[in-house]
């Protein structure tokens, strides 16, 4: 039994070392990926900062990765979060969304922020959470923007 545990342990260590060199693809296409969204929605400088520091990492094609994103298995965990975030709402795809879909995405944004579901608690552990004023700014902006797409 001890030999099996030893061999399994050695295998796992070797697998982790190999995985370290074969990490997931990065989600980094640059600022231009959010340019259309920002030109279309015209966020204030304060709101741009809120979006950039709390939303774009998981909801655009422009993730800014922290140092720990290079460590396996954290890199795969982060990659999964980014993929899932983009699946639900990707501002880099804003140009392809219909007016109805834009309205729906903004409605979901409002719900998630009001309910405290966004940003994710796993994100806020390190990056901090939106304070009450920032939530209010984001929700008011999204509500006023929804009028444009109805």
Tab-separated table of C-alpha atoms in Angstrom:
chain	number	residue	atom	x	y	z
A	1	UNK	CA	0.000	0.000	0.000
A	2	UNK	CA	2.858	2.377	0.833
A	3	UNK	CA	4.376	1.760	-2.621
A	4	UNK	CA	1.113	2.677	-4.314
A	5	UNK	CA	0.856	5.909	-2.331
A	6	UNK	CA	4.473	6.709	-3.183
A	7	UNK	CA	3.949	6.124	-6.917
A	8	UNK	CA	0.691	8.075	-6.983
A	9	UNK	CA	2.385	10.958	-5.152
A	10	UNK	CA	5.307	10.971	-7.586
A	11	UNK	CA	2.891	10.882	-10.523
A	12	UNK	CA	0.880	13.808	-9.126
A	13	UNK	CA	3.996	15.914	-8.556
A	14	UNK	CA	5.218	15.221	-12.102
A	15	UNK	CA	1.750	16.005	-13.498
A	16	UNK	CA	1.636	19.335	-11.638
A	17	UNK	CA	5.103	20.250	-12.903
A	18	UNK	CA	4.125	19.460	-16.494
A	19	UNK	CA	0.820	21.357	-16.108
A	20	UNK	CA	2.793	24.385	-14.923
A	21	UNK	CA	4.284	24.654	-18.413
A	22	UNK	CA	1.019	23.955	-20.256
A	23	UNK	CA	-1.352	26.467	-18.680
A	24	UNK	CA	-4.684	27.574	-20.106
A	25	UNK	CA	-4.856	30.169	-22.868
A	26	UNK	CA	-4.842	33.780	-21.722
A	27	UNK	CA	-7.808	36.081	-22.316
A	28	UNK	CA	-5.944	39.177	-23.479
A	29	UNK	CA	-6.952	40.876	-26.688
A	30	UNK	CA	-6.299	44.413	-25.445
A	31	UNK	CA	-8.272	47.565	-24.714
A	32	UNK	CA	-9.830	47.697	-28.167
A	33	UNK	CA	-12.007	44.776	-27.110
A	34	UNK	CA	-14.030	47.094	-24.817
A	35	UNK	CA	-13.782	50.245	-26.934
A	36	UNK	CA	-17.094	49.699	-28.750
A	37	UNK	CA	-18.886	49.052	-25.457
A	38	UNK	CA	-17.486	52.209	-23.884
A	39	UNK	CA	-18.190	54.345	-26.967
A	40	UNK	CA	-21.756	53.023	-27.142
A	41	UNK	CA	-22.590	53.231	-23.429
A	42	UNK	CA	-20.558	56.357	-22.565
A	43	UNK	CA	-19.618	55.556	-18.959
A	44	UNK	CA	-18.297	58.439	-16.862
A	45	UNK	CA	-14.610	58.309	-15.837
A	46	UNK	CA	-15.705	57.112	-12.373
A	47	UNK	CA	-17.817	54.356	-13.913
A	48	UNK	CA	-15.043	53.350	-16.322
A	49	UNK	CA	-12.800	52.785	-13.321
A	50	UNK	CA	-15.480	50.681	-11.607
A	51	UNK	CA	-15.911	48.584	-14.756
A	52	UNK	CA	-12.177	48.190	-15.310
A	53	UNK	CA	-11.371	47.243	-11.725
A	54	UNK	CA	-14.413	45.030	-11.046
A	55	UNK	CA	-15.962	43.750	-14.279
A	56	UNK	CA	-13.694	43.584	-17.316
A	57	UNK	CA	-11.384	40.867	-16.000
A	58	UNK	CA	-14.173	38.285	-16.279
A	59	UNK	CA	-16.651	39.984	-18.607
A	60	UNK	CA	-14.487	41.064	-21.555
A	61	UNK	CA	-11.674	39.795	-23.750
A	62	UNK	CA	-9.179	41.872	-21.762
A	63	UNK	CA	-8.280	40.111	-18.525
A	64	UNK	CA	-5.471	41.568	-16.446
A	65	UNK	CA	-4.000	38.579	-14.678
A	66	UNK	CA	-2.554	38.788	-11.172
A	67	UNK	CA	0.801	37.148	-10.399
A	68	UNK	CA	-0.839	34.073	-8.875
A	69	UNK	CA	-2.585	33.303	-12.177
A	70	UNK	CA	0.649	31.656	-13.308
A	71	UNK	CA	0.420	28.942	-10.662
A	72	UNK	CA	-1.279	25.636	-11.407
A	73	UNK	CA	-4.055	24.812	-10.472
A	74	UNK	CA	-5.049	28.447	-9.783
A	75	UNK	CA	-4.516	29.313	-13.466
A	76	UNK	CA	-7.124	26.740	-14.516
A	77	UNK	CA	-9.553	27.893	-11.833
A	78	UNK	CA	-9.235	31.526	-12.991
A	79	UNK	CA	-9.557	30.509	-16.623
A	80	UNK	CA	-12.800	28.707	-15.800
A	81	UNK	CA	-14.150	31.797	-13.993
A	82	UNK	CA	-13.280	34.040	-16.938
A	83	UNK	CA	-14.847	31.648	-19.462
A	84	UNK	CA	-18.002	31.393	-17.377
A	85	UNK	CA	-18.183	35.166	-16.878
A	86	UNK	CA	-17.839	35.802	-20.604
A	87	UNK	CA	-20.497	33.193	-21.309
A	88	UNK	CA	-23.022	35.173	-19.260
A	89	UNK	CA	-21.990	38.703	-20.262
A	90	UNK	CA	-19.109	39.768	-22.484
A	91	UNK	CA	-18.783	43.501	-23.141
A	92	UNK	CA	-16.355	42.683	-25.965
A	93	UNK	CA	-19.335	41.158	-27.828
A	94	UNK	CA	-21.582	44.193	-27.206
A	95	UNK	CA	-21.550	45.141	-30.887
A	96	UNK	CA	-23.086	41.776	-31.838
A	97	UNK	CA	-25.884	41.968	-29.253
A	98	UNK	CA	-29.339	43.060	-30.404
A	99	UNK	CA	-31.038	45.921	-28.543
A	100	UNK	CA	-33.230	43.364	-26.765
A	101	UNK	CA	-30.203	41.333	-25.677
A	102	UNK	CA	-28.373	44.473	-24.502
A	103	UNK	CA	-31.366	45.406	-22.384
A	104	UNK	CA	-31.503	41.883	-20.949
A	105	UNK	CA	-27.766	41.868	-20.139
A	106	UNK	CA	-28.101	45.196	-18.338
A	107	UNK	CA	-31.123	43.874	-16.444
A	108	UNK	CA	-29.051	40.859	-15.335
A	109	UNK	CA	-26.164	43.143	-14.349
A	110	UNK	CA	-28.493	45.163	-12.129
A	111	UNK	CA	-29.945	42.035	-10.499
A	112	UNK	CA	-26.540	40.485	-9.838
A	113	UNK	CA	-25.100	43.656	-8.308
A	114	UNK	CA	-28.219	44.369	-6.208
A	115	UNK	CA	-28.236	40.807	-4.875
A	116	UNK	CA	-24.523	40.943	-4.067
A	117	UNK	CA	-23.756	38.108	-6.495
A	118	UNK	CA	-21.351	40.257	-8.507
A	119	UNK	CA	-18.508	40.598	-8.244
A	120	UNK	CA	-17.991	37.033	-7.039
A	121	UNK	CA	-16.855	36.626	-3.449
A	122	UNK	CA	-13.791	34.714	-4.689
A	123	UNK	CA	-12.835	37.842	-6.670
A	124	UNK	CA	-13.476	40.232	-3.802
A	125	UNK	CA	-11.237	38.314	-1.376
A	126	UNK	CA	-8.222	39.844	-3.082
A	127	UNK	CA	-9.587	42.732	-5.144
A	128	UNK	CA	-12.086	44.170	-2.695
A	129	UNK	CA	-15.809	44.624	-3.116
A	130	UNK	CA	-17.904	47.407	-4.579
A	131	UNK	CA	-18.893	49.864	-1.888
A	132	UNK	CA	-22.482	51.109	-1.624
A	133	UNK	CA	-21.784	54.262	-3.629
A	134	UNK	CA	-20.081	52.334	-6.455
A	135	UNK	CA	-22.989	49.887	-6.616
A	136	UNK	CA	-25.409	52.797	-6.791
A	137	UNK	CA	-23.433	54.474	-9.604
A	138	UNK	CA	-23.303	51.219	-11.578
A	139	UNK	CA	-26.986	50.398	-11.083
A	140	UNK	CA	-28.180	53.936	-11.913
A	141	UNK	CA	-26.056	53.950	-15.067
A	142	UNK	CA	-27.373	50.546	-16.157
A	143	UNK	CA	-30.994	51.554	-15.465
A	144	UNK	CA	-30.658	54.752	-17.504
A	145	UNK	CA	-28.929	52.867	-20.284
A	146	UNK	CA	-31.713	50.297	-20.421
A	147	UNK	CA	-34.118	53.061	-21.531
A	148	UNK	CA	-32.057	53.408	-24.698
A	149	UNK	CA	-32.555	49.749	-25.629
A	150	UNK	CA	-36.257	49.313	-24.824
